Amino acid sequence: MLFVTAPESPLLESRNWLIHIHYSRREFDVCRMYIQEELERSSRMAEYPNYIMGIILRHEGKIQESLEYFQICHILNPRSVNNIKQVARSLYLLGRHRLAVEAYLEAEAVATKPDWAIYHNLGLCLVHVGEQAKAKENFLRALQCSRQEETYMALAKIHLLEEDIEGAIWIYKTALQCYRDSSELSTALGLLYMKTGQFQSAFEQLGSALAHDNNCPRALLAAATMMQYLQNLPSFHLKQMEYLMKGYYDFTTENLIYQLQGNYCIAEYIGHITETPRKRMNGHRLDTNHDDPDKPAISCLKRANYLSPFDYNTLFNLGVVHLHTQQHASAFHFLSAAINFRPNSAAAFHMLALCLKNMEDPENAIQAFDQAGQLDPSEPTVALNYAVFLNSKGDKDKAIEQLRKFQKLAEGNTALDSQLLEMASELCVKLSLSDITNINDAHNAEQHDENPGDLEQDLV
């Protein structure tokens, strides 16, 4: 008996399942091989291989190439919402936000039902093009589709851009009702409470964040900042400190980071107050001696530097605290690294100048002082420390010039520390400048409240 079989017809998508399996296993090299075979067989007209190839290229950071593959998918299937969303996503990653907005609007028109991803990403694009009102509308529509944590975060940021802190607090509190275990939401809310001076509420939120993530990288320096504002550790409630100090904190909010009081670095770290074993860091036990904050300050900052080695603020404060402990070589190392990341920082050059002065390198110290003065000509402490340094080197003419500059900058500045004014008056006496020896008295007459400013002094 003769059996007749039908001829095999080539199926262009016969290997899609194989491509999907290798992609799911993250075996991208094998996956690319099958994709290339399918694209050659189909003359690049197969939708799924093009789609997966675009995703792989995006994963490798080749955004422009991935966009081309997604555009081919869109041409092959213009009614596919996923294809349009991928095109829009690639445009967003390329920074072409206007085109991304148009693509997401097209995806919204094609979609048969509300899509959280479309509204959320459309809101992100609108923020970048400055249309905050429309962005807020889309974030609210996204929340109606799905209450996602990242949408709450994005909506709160819009309120902060509009300087509506109370609105942002309300958003974070609403989000925490859905995501009670979110350390990011608790941390963000705690920082806003700190900004508004509600330290009790800030303690509660930061403690909640650290309870859920005891390695939260934003916790250590925020706690240190709060200590700096309150300035009196014994007045802290011990139970609150037990609850709070369970992790580390790398504080980055722009308006609350790294302030200086005199010569002290703001980042103080207090080890566990509880009886639990102390955490080891860099092979050493953390010191809990409250009378000597330098060691825990260095420990907490080194932990922050480990978590974020390229953060300018951490490097700068490591330099400051090493300068305070007279470890000048280490201070020079960290301050130089900070300047490499932010070469326009007057404060970093100022601290570097003091470091070079203590290392007996007057030539480079002069260059650092000059650079600090050029970057921030309105900072009086630079002029005063420069004058002290020049006088110690016997250059009285330039010292007088810098002292007069300090006098000019100090006029009407009620935030200056009284110790700085006393230092200036003593230097005036040494330089025999009778016309400005009364600078301290004149300043005290203008000052109505005793609120020492957050300024840096020279360590003599």
C-alpha positions as a Markdown table, in Angstrom:
| # | Residue | x | y | z |
|---|---|---|---|---|
| 1 | Met | 0.0 | 0.0 | 0.0 |
| 2 | Leu | 1.3 | 3.4 | -1.0 |
| 3 | Phe | 1.0 | 6.1 | 1.7 |
| 4 | Val | 1.0 | 9.7 | 0.5 |
| 5 | Thr | 1.9 | 12.4 | 3.0 |
| 6 | Ala | 1.2 | 16.2 | 2.6 |
| 7 | Pro | 4.3 | 18.2 | 2.0 |
| 8 | Glu | 5.7 | 20.1 | 5.0 |
| 9 | Ser | 5.0 | 23.8 | 5.0 |
| 10 | Pro | 7.6 | 26.0 | 6.6 |
| 11 | Leu | 6.3 | 27.6 | 9.7 |
| 12 | Leu | 7.9 | 31.0 | 10.2 |
| 13 | Glu | 7.2 | 31.0 | 13.9 |
| 14 | Ser | 8.0 | 27.3 | 14.6 |
| 15 | Arg | 11.0 | 28.2 | 16.9 |
| 16 | Asn | 9.3 | 30.9 | 18.9 |
| 17 | Trp | 8.9 | 28.5 | 21.8 |
| 18 | Leu | 12.6 | 27.7 | 21.7 |
| 19 | Ile | 13.5 | 31.4 | 21.7 |
| 20 | His | 11.2 | 32.0 | 24.6 |
| 21 | Ile | 12.7 | 29.1 | 26.7 |
| 22 | His | 16.3 | 30.3 | 26.2 |
| 23 | Tyr | 15.3 | 33.9 | 26.9 |
| 24 | Ser | 13.5 | 32.9 | 30.1 |
| 25 | Arg | 16.7 | 31.1 | 31.2 |
| 26 | Arg | 18.7 | 34.2 | 30.4 |
| 27 | Glu | 20.8 | 32.2 | 27.9 |
| 28 | Phe | 21.1 | 35.2 | 25.6 |
| 29 | Asp | 23.9 | 33.8 | 23.4 |
| 30 | Val | 21.9 | 30.7 | 22.4 |
| 31 | Cys | 18.7 | 32.8 | 22.1 |
| 32 | Arg | 20.4 | 35.2 | 19.7 |
| 33 | Met | 21.5 | 32.3 | 17.6 |
| 34 | Tyr | 18.0 | 31.1 | 17.2 |
| 35 | Ile | 16.7 | 34.6 | 16.6 |
| 36 | Gln | 19.2 | 35.2 | 13.8 |
| 37 | Glu | 18.1 | 31.9 | 12.2 |
| 38 | Glu | 14.5 | 32.8 | 12.4 |
| 39 | Leu | 15.1 | 36.4 | 11.0 |
| 40 | Glu | 17.0 | 35.0 | 8.1 |
| 41 | Arg | 14.2 | 32.5 | 7.3 |
| 42 | Ser | 11.5 | 35.1 | 7.5 |
| 43 | Ser | 13.5 | 37.9 | 5.9 |
| 44 | Arg | 13.2 | 39.8 | 9.2 |
| 45 | Met | 9.4 | 39.7 | 9.0 |
| 46 | Ala | 8.8 | 37.6 | 12.1 |
| 47 | Glu | 7.4 | 39.7 | 15.0 |
| 48 | Tyr | 8.4 | 37.6 | 18.0 |
| 49 | Pro | 12.1 | 37.2 | 17.2 |
| 50 | Asn | 12.4 | 40.9 | 16.6 |
| 51 | Tyr | 10.6 | 41.7 | 19.8 |
| 52 | Ile | 12.9 | 39.4 | 22.0 |
| 53 | Met | 16.0 | 40.8 | 20.2 |
| 54 | Gly | 14.9 | 44.3 | 21.1 |
| 55 | Ile | 14.6 | 43.3 | 24.8 |
| 56 | Ile | 18.0 | 41.6 | 24.8 |
| 57 | Leu | 19.7 | 44.6 | 23.2 |
| 58 | Arg | 18.0 | 46.9 | 25.8 |
| 59 | His | 19.3 | 44.7 | 28.5 |
| 60 | Glu | 22.8 | 45.1 | 27.1 |
| 61 | Gly | 22.4 | 48.9 | 27.1 |
| 62 | Lys | 22.1 | 49.2 | 23.3 |
| 63 | Ile | 19.0 | 51.3 | 23.4 |
| 64 | Gln | 19.1 | 52.7 | 19.9 |
| 65 | Glu | 19.5 | 49.3 | 18.3 |
| 66 | Ser | 16.7 | 47.9 | 20.4 |
| 67 | Leu | 14.5 | 50.8 | 19.3 |
| 68 | Glu | 15.0 | 49.7 | 15.7 |
| 69 | Tyr | 13.8 | 46.2 | 16.4 |
| 70 | Phe | 10.8 | 47.4 | 18.3 |
| 71 | Gln | 9.9 | 49.7 | 15.4 |
| 72 | Ile | 10.0 | 46.7 | 13.0 |
| 73 | Cys | 7.6 | 45.0 | 15.4 |
| 74 | His | 5.3 | 48.0 | 15.3 |
| 75 | Ile | 5.4 | 48.0 | 11.5 |
| 76 | Leu | 4.5 | 44.3 | 11.4 |
| 77 | Asn | 1.7 | 44.7 | 14.0 |
| 78 | Pro | 0.7 | 48.3 | 14.4 |
| 79 | Arg | -2.3 | 47.4 | 16.6 |
| 80 | Ser | -0.1 | 45.7 | 19.3 |
| 81 | Val | -0.1 | 47.8 | 22.5 |
| 82 | Asn | 3.0 | 46.0 | 23.7 |
| 83 | Asn | 5.0 | 47.0 | 20.6 |
| 84 | Ile | 4.0 | 50.6 | 21.0 |
| 85 | Lys | 4.9 | 50.6 | 24.7 |
| 86 | Gln | 8.3 | 49.1 | 24.0 |
| 87 | Val | 9.0 | 51.8 | 21.3 |
| 88 | Ala | 7.9 | 54.5 | 23.8 |
| 89 | Arg | 10.1 | 53.0 | 26.6 |
| 90 | Ser | 13.2 | 53.0 | 24.3 |
| 91 | Leu | 12.5 | 56.6 | 23.4 |
| 92 | Tyr | 12.2 | 57.5 | 27.1 |
| 93 | Leu | 15.5 | 55.8 | 27.8 |
| 94 | Leu | 17.1 | 57.7 | 25.0 |
| 95 | Gly | 15.9 | 61.0 | 26.5 |
| 96 | Arg | 13.5 | 61.8 | 23.6 |
| 97 | His | 10.7 | 62.5 | 26.0 |
| 98 | Arg | 8.4 | 64.4 | 23.6 |
| 99 | Leu | 8.4 | 61.5 | 21.1 |
| 100 | Ala | 7.9 | 59.1 | 24.1 |
| 101 | Val | 4.8 | 61.1 | 25.1 |
| 102 | Glu | 3.4 | 60.8 | 21.6 |
| 103 | Ala | 4.1 | 57.0 | 21.6 |
| 104 | Tyr | 2.4 | 56.5 | 24.9 |
| 105 | Leu | -0.6 | 58.5 | 23.8 |
| 106 | Glu | -0.8 | 56.3 | 20.7 |
| 107 | Ala | -0.7 | 53.2 | 23.0 |
| 108 | Glu | -3.5 | 54.6 | 25.1 |
| 109 | Ala | -5.6 | 55.1 | 22.0 |
| 110 | Val | -5.0 | 51.6 | 20.8 |
| 111 | Ala | -5.5 | 49.9 | 24.2 |
| 112 | Thr | -8.8 | 48.3 | 24.8 |
| 113 | Lys | -8.7 | 48.8 | 28.6 |
| 114 | Pro | -6.9 | 51.1 | 31.0 |
| 115 | Asp | -3.3 | 50.2 | 31.4 |
| 116 | Trp | -1.3 | 51.1 | 34.5 |
| 117 | Ala | 2.1 | 51.0 | 32.7 |
| 118 | Ile | 0.9 | 53.5 | 30.0 |
| 119 | Tyr | -0.4 | 56.0 | 32.5 |
| 120 | His | 2.6 | 55.7 | 34.8 |
| 121 | Asn | 5.2 | 56.0 | 32.1 |
| 122 | Leu | 3.3 | 58.8 | 30.4 |
| 123 | Gly | 3.4 | 60.7 | 33.7 |
| 124 | Leu | 7.2 | 60.2 | 33.9 |
| 125 | Cys | 7.6 | 61.5 | 30.4 |
| 126 | Leu | 5.4 | 64.5 | 31.1 |
| 127 | Val | 7.5 | 65.4 | 34.2 |
| 128 | His | 10.6 | 65.5 | 32.0 |
| 129 | Val | 8.9 | 67.9 | 29.5 |
| 130 | Gly | 7.7 | 70.2 | 32.3 |
| 131 | Glu | 4.0 | 69.4 | 32.1 |
| 132 | Gln | 3.6 | 68.6 | 35.8 |
| 133 | Ala | -0.2 | 69.1 | 35.9 |
| 134 | Lys | -0.8 | 66.5 | 33.2 |
| 135 | Ala | 1.8 | 64.2 | 34.7 |
| 136 | Lys | -0.2 | 64.4 | 38.0 |
| 137 | Glu | -3.4 | 63.5 | 36.2 |
| 138 | Asn | -1.8 | 60.4 | 34.6 |
| 139 | Phe | -0.3 | 59.3 | 37.9 |
| 140 | Leu | -3.7 | 59.5 | 39.5 |
| 141 | Arg | -5.2 | 57.5 | 36.6 |
| 142 | Ala | -2.4 | 54.9 | 37.0 |
| 143 | Leu | -3.3 | 54.6 | 40.7 |
| 144 | Gln | -6.9 | 54.0 | 39.7 |
| 145 | Cys | -5.7 | 51.0 | 37.6 |
| 146 | Ser | -3.3 | 49.7 | 40.2 |
| 147 | Arg | -1.9 | 51.1 | 43.5 |
| 148 | Gln | 1.8 | 50.6 | 42.7 |
| 149 | Glu | 4.4 | 51.9 | 45.1 |
| 150 | Glu | 6.5 | 53.6 | 42.4 |
| 151 | Thr | 3.5 | 55.6 | 41.2 |
| 152 | Tyr | 3.0 | 56.9 | 44.7 |
| 153 | Met | 6.7 | 57.9 | 44.9 |
| 154 | Ala | 6.5 | 59.7 | 41.5 |
| 155 | Leu | 3.3 | 61.5 | 42.5 |
| 156 | Ala | 4.9 | 62.7 | 45.8 |
| 157 | Lys | 7.9 | 64.0 | 43.9 |
| 158 | Ile | 5.6 | 66.2 | 41.8 |
| 159 | His | 4.2 | 67.7 | 45.0 |
| 160 | Leu | 7.8 | 68.4 | 46.2 |
| 161 | Leu | 8.6 | 70.0 | 42.8 |
| 162 | Glu | 5.6 | 72.3 | 43.5 |
| 163 | Glu | 6.9 | 72.9 | 47.0 |
| 164 | Asp | 3.8 | 71.2 | 48.4 |
| 165 | Ile | 5.4 | 69.3 | 51.3 |
| 166 | Glu | 2.1 | 68.7 | 53.1 |
| 167 | Gly | 0.7 | 67.2 | 49.9 |
| 168 | Ala | 3.8 | 64.9 | 49.5 |
| 169 | Ile | 3.4 | 63.8 | 53.2 |
| 170 | Trp | -0.2 | 62.9 | 52.5 |
| 171 | Ile | 0.8 | 60.9 | 49.5 |
| 172 | Tyr | 3.4 | 58.9 | 51.4 |
| 173 | Lys | 1.0 | 58.3 | 54.3 |
| 174 | Thr | -1.6 | 57.0 | 51.8 |
| 175 | Ala | 1.0 | 54.8 | 50.1 |
| 176 | Leu | 2.1 | 53.3 | 53.5 |
| 177 | Gln | -1.5 | 52.1 | 54.1 |
| 178 | Cys | -0.9 | 49.8 | 51.1 |
| 179 | Tyr | 2.8 | 49.1 | 51.6 |
| 180 | Arg | 3.4 | 49.0 | 55.3 |
| 181 | Asp | 6.7 | 47.1 | 54.9 |
| 182 | Ser | 8.2 | 49.5 | 52.4 |
| 183 | Ser | 11.4 | 51.0 | 53.8 |
| 184 | Glu | 11.7 | 53.4 | 50.9 |
| 185 | Leu | 8.3 | 55.0 | 51.6 |
| 186 | Ser | 9.0 | 55.1 | 55.4 |
| 187 | Thr | 12.4 | 56.7 | 54.7 |
| 188 | Ala | 11.0 | 59.3 | 52.3 |
| 189 | Leu | 8.3 | 60.2 | 54.8 |
| 190 | Gly | 10.8 | 60.4 | 57.6 |
| 191 | Leu | 13.0 | 62.8 | 55.7 |
| 192 | Leu | 10.0 | 65.1 | 55.0 |
| 193 | Tyr | 9.2 | 65.1 | 58.7 |
| 194 | Met | 12.8 | 66.0 | 59.4 |
| 195 | Lys | 12.6 | 68.8 | 56.9 |
| 196 | Thr | 9.4 | 70.2 | 58.6 |
| 197 | Gly | 10.9 | 69.8 | 62.1 |
| 198 | Gln | 8.6 | 67.0 | 63.2 |
| 199 | Phe | 11.4 | 64.9 | 64.7 |
| 200 | Gln | 9.1 | 62.7 | 66.8 |
| 201 | Ser | 7.3 | 61.6 | 63.6 |
| 202 | Ala | 10.6 | 61.3 | 61.8 |
| 203 | Phe | 11.9 | 58.9 | 64.5 |
| 204 | Glu | 8.9 | 56.7 | 64.1 |
| 205 | Gln | 9.2 | 56.5 | 60.3 |
| 206 | Leu | 12.9 | 56.0 | 60.2 |
| 207 | Gly | 12.6 | 53.4 | 62.9 |
| 208 | Ser | 10.0 | 51.6 | 60.8 |
| 209 | Ala | 12.2 | 51.7 | 57.7 |
| 210 | Leu | 15.1 | 50.3 | 59.6 |
| 211 | Ala | 13.0 | 47.6 | 61.3 |
| 212 | His | 12.0 | 46.3 | 57.9 |
| 213 | Asp | 15.5 | 46.8 | 56.3 |
| 214 | Asn | 18.3 | 46.9 | 58.9 |
| 215 | Asn | 20.8 | 47.6 | 56.1 |
| 216 | Cys | 18.9 | 50.5 | 54.6 |
| 217 | Pro | 21.7 | 52.5 | 53.0 |
| 218 | Arg | 20.0 | 55.8 | 53.7 |
| 219 | Ala | 19.6 | 55.5 | 57.4 |
| 220 | Leu | 23.0 | 56.2 | 59.1 |
| 221 | Leu | 23.6 | 59.8 | 57.9 |
| 222 | Ala | 19.9 | 60.8 | 58.4 |
| 223 | Ala | 20.1 | 59.7 | 62.0 |
| 224 | Ala | 23.4 | 61.6 | 62.3 |
| 225 | Thr | 21.8 | 64.7 | 60.8 |
| 226 | Met | 18.9 | 64.5 | 63.3 |
| 227 | Met | 21.4 | 64.3 | 66.1 |
| 228 | Gln | 23.2 | 67.4 | 64.7 |
| 229 | Tyr | 20.0 | 69.4 | 64.8 |
| 230 | Leu | 19.0 | 68.3 | 68.3 |
| 231 | Gln | 22.7 | 68.7 | 69.4 |
| 232 | Asn | 22.1 | 67.0 | 72.7 |
| 233 | Leu | 22.3 | 63.2 | 72.7 |
| 234 | Pro | 21.4 | 62.6 | 76.3 |
| 235 | Ser | 18.0 | 64.3 | 75.7 |
| 236 | Phe | 17.1 | 61.6 | 73.2 |
| 237 | His | 14.6 | 59.0 | 74.4 |
| 238 | Leu | 16.5 | 55.8 | 74.8 |
| 239 | Lys | 13.7 | 53.7 | 73.6 |
| 240 | Gln | 13.4 | 55.7 | 70.4 |
| 241 | Met | 17.2 | 55.3 | 69.9 |
| 242 | Glu | 16.9 | 51.5 | 70.5 |
| 243 | Tyr | 14.2 | 51.4 | 67.8 |
| 244 | Leu | 16.0 | 53.7 | 65.4 |
| 245 | Met | 19.6 | 52.6 | 65.5 |
| 246 | Lys | 19.2 | 49.1 | 64.0 |
| 247 | Gly | 20.9 | 49.8 | 60.6 |
| 248 | Tyr | 22.8 | 52.3 | 58.6 |
| 249 | Tyr | 21.7 | 55.4 | 56.8 |
| 250 | Asp | 23.2 | 57.2 | 53.8 |
| 251 | Phe | 21.4 | 60.5 | 53.7 |
| 252 | Thr | 21.2 | 62.3 | 50.3 |
| 253 | Thr | 18.3 | 64.7 | 50.5 |
| 254 | Glu | 19.6 | 68.0 | 49.2 |
| 255 | Asn | 18.3 | 70.4 | 51.8 |
| 256 | Leu | 19.3 | 68.4 | 54.9 |
| 257 | Ile | 22.7 | 66.9 | 54.1 |
| 258 | Tyr | 26.0 | 67.5 | 55.8 |
| 259 | Gln | 26.0 | 70.7 | 57.8 |
| 260 | Leu | 28.9 | 71.8 | 60.0 |
| 261 | Gln | 29.0 | 73.1 | 63.5 |
| 262 | Gly | 32.4 | 74.7 | 64.2 |
| 263 | Asn | 35.0 | 72.1 | 63.4 |
| 264 | Tyr | 32.7 | 69.1 | 63.9 |
| 265 | Cys | 31.5 | 66.8 | 61.2 |
| 266 | Ile | 27.7 | 66.5 | 61.3 |
| 267 | Ala | 27.8 | 62.8 | 60.8 |
| 268 | Glu | 27.9 | 61.3 | 64.3 |
| 269 | Tyr | 27.2 | 57.7 | 64.8 |
| 270 | Ile | 26.0 | 56.2 | 68.0 |
| 271 | Gly | 26.3 | 52.4 | 68.3 |
| 272 | His | 23.5 | 50.2 | 69.6 |
| 273 | Ile | 22.2 | 51.4 | 72.9 |
| 274 | Thr | 20.6 | 48.0 | 73.4 |
| 275 | Glu | 22.4 | 45.1 | 75.0 |
| 276 | Thr | 22.6 | 43.3 | 71.7 |
| 277 | Pro | 26.1 | 42.6 | 70.3 |
| 278 | Arg | 27.5 | 45.5 | 68.3 |
| 279 | Lys | 27.8 | 45.3 | 64.6 |
| 280 | Arg | 31.3 | 44.8 | 63.3 |
| 281 | Met | 32.4 | 47.1 | 60.5 |
| 282 | Asn | 35.7 | 47.0 | 58.6 |
| 283 | Gly | 37.0 | 44.5 | 61.2 |
| 284 | His | 36.5 | 46.8 | 64.2 |
| 285 | Arg | 33.8 | 47.2 | 66.9 |
| 286 | Leu | 31.9 | 50.4 | 66.8 |
| 287 | Asp | 32.6 | 52.7 | 69.8 |
| 288 | Thr | 29.6 | 53.9 | 71.8 |
| 289 | Asn | 31.5 | 56.5 | 73.9 |
| 290 | His | 29.3 | 59.5 | 73.5 |
| 291 | Asp | 32.1 | 61.9 | 74.8 |
| 292 | Asp | 34.2 | 61.1 | 71.7 |
| 293 | Pro | 32.1 | 61.2 | 68.6 |
| 294 | Asp | 35.0 | 61.1 | 66.2 |
| 295 | Lys | 35.5 | 57.3 | 66.0 |
| 296 | Pro | 31.8 | 56.5 | 65.4 |
| 297 | Ala | 31.6 | 59.4 | 62.9 |
| 298 | Ile | 34.4 | 57.9 | 60.9 |
| 299 | Ser | 32.9 | 54.4 | 61.2 |
| 300 | Cys | 29.5 | 55.5 | 60.0 |
| 301 | Leu | 30.9 | 57.5 | 57.1 |
| 302 | Lys | 33.2 | 54.7 | 56.0 |
| 303 | Arg | 30.1 | 52.4 | 56.0 |
| 304 | Ala | 28.4 | 55.0 | 53.8 |
| 305 | Asn | 31.4 | 55.2 | 51.6 |
| 306 | Tyr | 31.4 | 51.4 | 51.2 |
| 307 | Leu | 27.7 | 51.5 | 50.2 |
| 308 | Ser | 28.2 | 54.5 | 47.8 |
| 309 | Pro | 31.9 | 55.0 | 47.0 |
| 310 | Phe | 31.3 | 57.8 | 44.5 |
| 311 | Asp | 29.2 | 60.0 | 46.7 |
| 312 | Tyr | 30.7 | 63.5 | 47.1 |
| 313 | Asn | 29.0 | 64.2 | 50.4 |
| 314 | Thr | 30.4 | 61.1 | 52.1 |
| 315 | Leu | 33.9 | 61.7 | 50.8 |
| 316 | Phe | 33.8 | 65.4 | 51.8 |
| 317 | Asn | 32.7 | 64.6 | 55.4 |
| 318 | Leu | 35.2 | 61.8 | 55.7 |
| 319 | Gly | 37.8 | 64.5 | 54.9 |
| 320 | Val | 36.4 | 66.9 | 57.4 |
| 321 | Val | 36.2 | 64.4 | 60.3 |
| 322 | His | 39.8 | 63.1 | 59.6 |
| 323 | Leu | 40.9 | 66.7 | 59.5 |
| 324 | His | 39.3 | 67.3 | 62.9 |
| 325 | Thr | 41.1 | 64.2 | 64.3 |
| 326 | Gln | 44.4 | 65.5 | 62.8 |
| 327 | Gln | 44.7 | 62.5 | 60.4 |
| 328 | His | 45.9 | 64.9 | 57.7 |
| 329 | Ala | 47.0 | 62.3 | 55.2 |
| 330 | Ser | 43.7 | 60.5 | 55.3 |
| 331 | Ala | 41.9 | 63.9 | 55.1 |
| 332 | Phe | 43.9 | 64.8 | 52.0 |
| 333 | His | 43.0 | 61.5 | 50.4 |
| 334 | Phe | 39.2 | 61.9 | 50.9 |
| 335 | Leu | 39.1 | 65.6 | 50.1 |
| 336 | Ser | 41.0 | 65.1 | 46.9 |
| 337 | Ala | 38.6 | 62.4 | 45.9 |
| 338 | Ala | 35.6 | 64.7 | 46.7 |
| 339 | Ile | 37.1 | 67.4 | 44.5 |
| 340 | Asn | 37.5 | 65.0 | 41.6 |
| 341 | Phe | 33.7 | 64.3 | 41.8 |
| 342 | Arg | 32.8 | 68.0 | 42.3 |
| 343 | Pro | 35.6 | 70.3 | 41.1 |
| 344 | Asn | 33.5 | 73.4 | 41.7 |
| 345 | Ser | 33.0 | 72.9 | 45.4 |
| 346 | Ala | 34.4 | 75.8 | 47.4 |
| 347 | Ala | 34.0 | 74.0 | 50.7 |
| 348 | Ala | 36.1 | 71.0 | 49.5 |
| 349 | Phe | 38.9 | 73.3 | 48.4 |
| 350 | His | 38.6 | 75.2 | 51.7 |
| 351 | Met | 39.0 | 72.1 | 53.7 |
| 352 | Leu | 41.8 | 70.9 | 51.5 |
| 353 | Ala | 43.7 | 74.2 | 52.1 |
| 354 | Leu | 43.4 | 73.7 | 55.8 |
| 355 | Cys | 44.7 | 70.1 | 55.4 |
| 356 | Leu | 47.7 | 71.3 | 53.3 |
| 357 | Lys | 48.4 | 74.0 | 55.8 |
| 358 | Asn | 48.6 | 71.3 | 58.6 |
| 359 | Met | 50.7 | 69.2 | 56.3 |
| 360 | Glu | 53.2 | 72.1 | 56.0 |
| 361 | Asp | 52.7 | 72.5 | 52.2 |
| 362 | Pro | 52.2 | 76.3 | 52.0 |
| 363 | Glu | 52.5 | 76.6 | 48.2 |
| 364 | Asn | 49.6 | 74.2 | 47.5 |
| 365 | Ala | 47.7 | 75.5 | 50.5 |
| 366 | Ile | 47.8 | 79.0 | 48.9 |
| 367 | Gln | 46.5 | 77.6 | 45.6 |
| 368 | Ala | 43.7 | 75.8 | 47.4 |
| 369 | Phe | 42.7 | 78.9 | 49.3 |
| 370 | Asp | 42.7 | 81.0 | 46.1 |
| 371 | Gln | 40.5 | 78.4 | 44.4 |
| 372 | Ala | 38.1 | 78.3 | 47.3 |
| 373 | Gly | 37.8 | 82.1 | 47.2 |
| 374 | Gln | 37.2 | 82.2 | 43.5 |
| 375 | Leu | 34.5 | 79.5 | 43.6 |
| 376 | Asp | 32.7 | 81.1 | 46.5 |
| 377 | Pro | 33.7 | 84.8 | 47.0 |
| 378 | Ser | 30.9 | 85.4 | 49.5 |
| 379 | Glu | 32.1 | 82.9 | 52.1 |
| 380 | Pro | 33.7 | 84.8 | 55.0 |
| 381 | Thr | 35.4 | 81.8 | 56.7 |
| 382 | Val | 37.6 | 81.3 | 53.7 |
| 383 | Ala | 38.9 | 84.8 | 53.9 |
| 384 | Leu | 39.5 | 84.6 | 57.7 |
| 385 | Asn | 41.3 | 81.2 | 57.6 |
| 386 | Tyr | 43.4 | 82.5 | 54.6 |
| 387 | Ala | 44.3 | 85.6 | 56.6 |
| 388 | Val | 45.3 | 83.4 | 59.6 |
| 389 | Phe | 47.4 | 81.2 | 57.4 |
| 390 | Leu | 49.1 | 84.2 | 55.6 |
| 391 | Asn | 49.9 | 85.9 | 58.9 |
| 392 | Ser | 51.5 | 82.6 | 60.2 |
| 393 | Lys | 53.8 | 82.7 | 57.1 |
| 394 | Gly | 54.7 | 86.3 | 57.7 |
| 395 | Asp | 52.9 | 87.7 | 54.7 |
| 396 | Lys | 51.1 | 90.5 | 56.6 |
| 397 | Asp | 50.1 | 92.6 | 53.6 |
| 398 | Lys | 48.1 | 89.8 | 52.0 |
| 399 | Ala | 46.8 | 88.8 | 55.5 |
| 400 | Ile | 45.5 | 92.3 | 56.0 |
| 401 | Glu | 43.8 | 92.2 | 52.5 |
| 402 | Gln | 42.0 | 89.0 | 53.4 |
| 403 | Leu | 41.0 | 90.3 | 56.8 |
| 404 | Arg | 39.5 | 93.4 | 55.3 |
| 405 | Lys | 37.6 | 91.1 | 52.9 |
| 406 | Phe | 36.3 | 89.1 | 55.9 |
| 407 | Gln | 35.2 | 92.4 | 57.5 |
| 408 | Lys | 33.3 | 93.3 | 54.4 |
| 409 | Leu | 31.6 | 89.9 | 54.1 |
| 410 | Ala | 30.8 | 89.9 | 57.9 |
| 411 | Glu | 28.9 | 93.2 | 57.9 |
| 412 | Gly | 25.3 | 92.5 | 58.4 |
| 413 | Asn | 25.8 | 88.7 | 58.6 |
| 414 | Thr | 24.1 | 87.8 | 61.9 |
| 415 | Ala | 24.7 | 84.1 | 61.4 |
| 416 | Leu | 28.5 | 84.2 | 62.0 |
| 417 | Asp | 29.8 | 82.3 | 64.9 |
| 418 | Ser | 31.1 | 84.4 | 67.8 |
| 419 | Gln | 34.3 | 82.4 | 67.9 |
| 420 | Leu | 35.0 | 83.4 | 64.3 |
| 421 | Leu | 34.6 | 87.1 | 65.3 |
| 422 | Glu | 36.9 | 86.7 | 68.3 |
| 423 | Met | 39.5 | 85.1 | 66.0 |
| 424 | Ala | 39.2 | 88.0 | 63.6 |
| 425 | Ser | 39.5 | 90.5 | 66.5 |
| 426 | Glu | 42.6 | 88.8 | 67.8 |
| 427 | Leu | 44.2 | 88.8 | 64.3 |
| 428 | Cys | 43.4 | 92.5 | 64.0 |
| 429 | Val | 45.3 | 93.1 | 67.2 |
| 430 | Lys | 48.3 | 91.1 | 66.0 |
| 431 | Leu | 48.3 | 93.0 | 62.7 |
| 432 | Ser | 47.8 | 96.4 | 64.5 |
| 433 | Leu | 44.7 | 97.2 | 62.6 |
| 434 | Ser | 42.9 | 99.7 | 64.8 |
| 435 | Asp | 40.2 | 100.5 | 62.3 |
| 436 | Ile | 38.6 | 97.0 | 62.4 |
| 437 | Thr | 39.5 | 95.8 | 65.9 |
| 438 | Asn | 35.9 | 96.5 | 66.9 |
| 439 | Ile | 34.4 | 94.0 | 64.4 |
| 440 | Asn | 33.2 | 91.7 | 67.2 |
| 441 | Asp | 31.4 | 94.5 | 69.0 |
| 442 | Ala | 29.8 | 95.8 | 65.9 |
| 443 | His | 28.6 | 92.4 | 65.0 |
| 444 | Asn | 27.1 | 91.7 | 68.4 |
| 445 | Ala | 25.2 | 95.0 | 68.2 |
| 446 | Glu | 23.5 | 93.8 | 65.0 |
| 447 | Gln | 22.8 | 90.3 | 66.2 |
| 448 | His | 19.5 | 89.9 | 68.0 |
| 449 | Asp | 19.6 | 86.2 | 68.7 |
| 450 | Glu | 22.4 | 83.8 | 69.6 |
| 451 | Asn | 22.2 | 81.3 | 66.8 |
| 452 | Pro | 25.7 | 80.2 | 65.9 |
| 453 | Gly | 26.0 | 79.6 | 62.2 |
| 454 | Asp | 27.0 | 76.3 | 60.6 |
| 455 | Leu | 30.5 | 77.4 | 59.7 |
| 456 | Glu | 33.9 | 75.9 | 59.5 |
| 457 | Gln | 36.8 | 77.2 | 61.6 |
| 458 | Asp | 40.5 | 76.7 | 61.3 |
| 459 | Leu | 42.1 | 74.2 | 63.7 |
| 460 | Val | 44.9 | 76.0 | 65.4 |
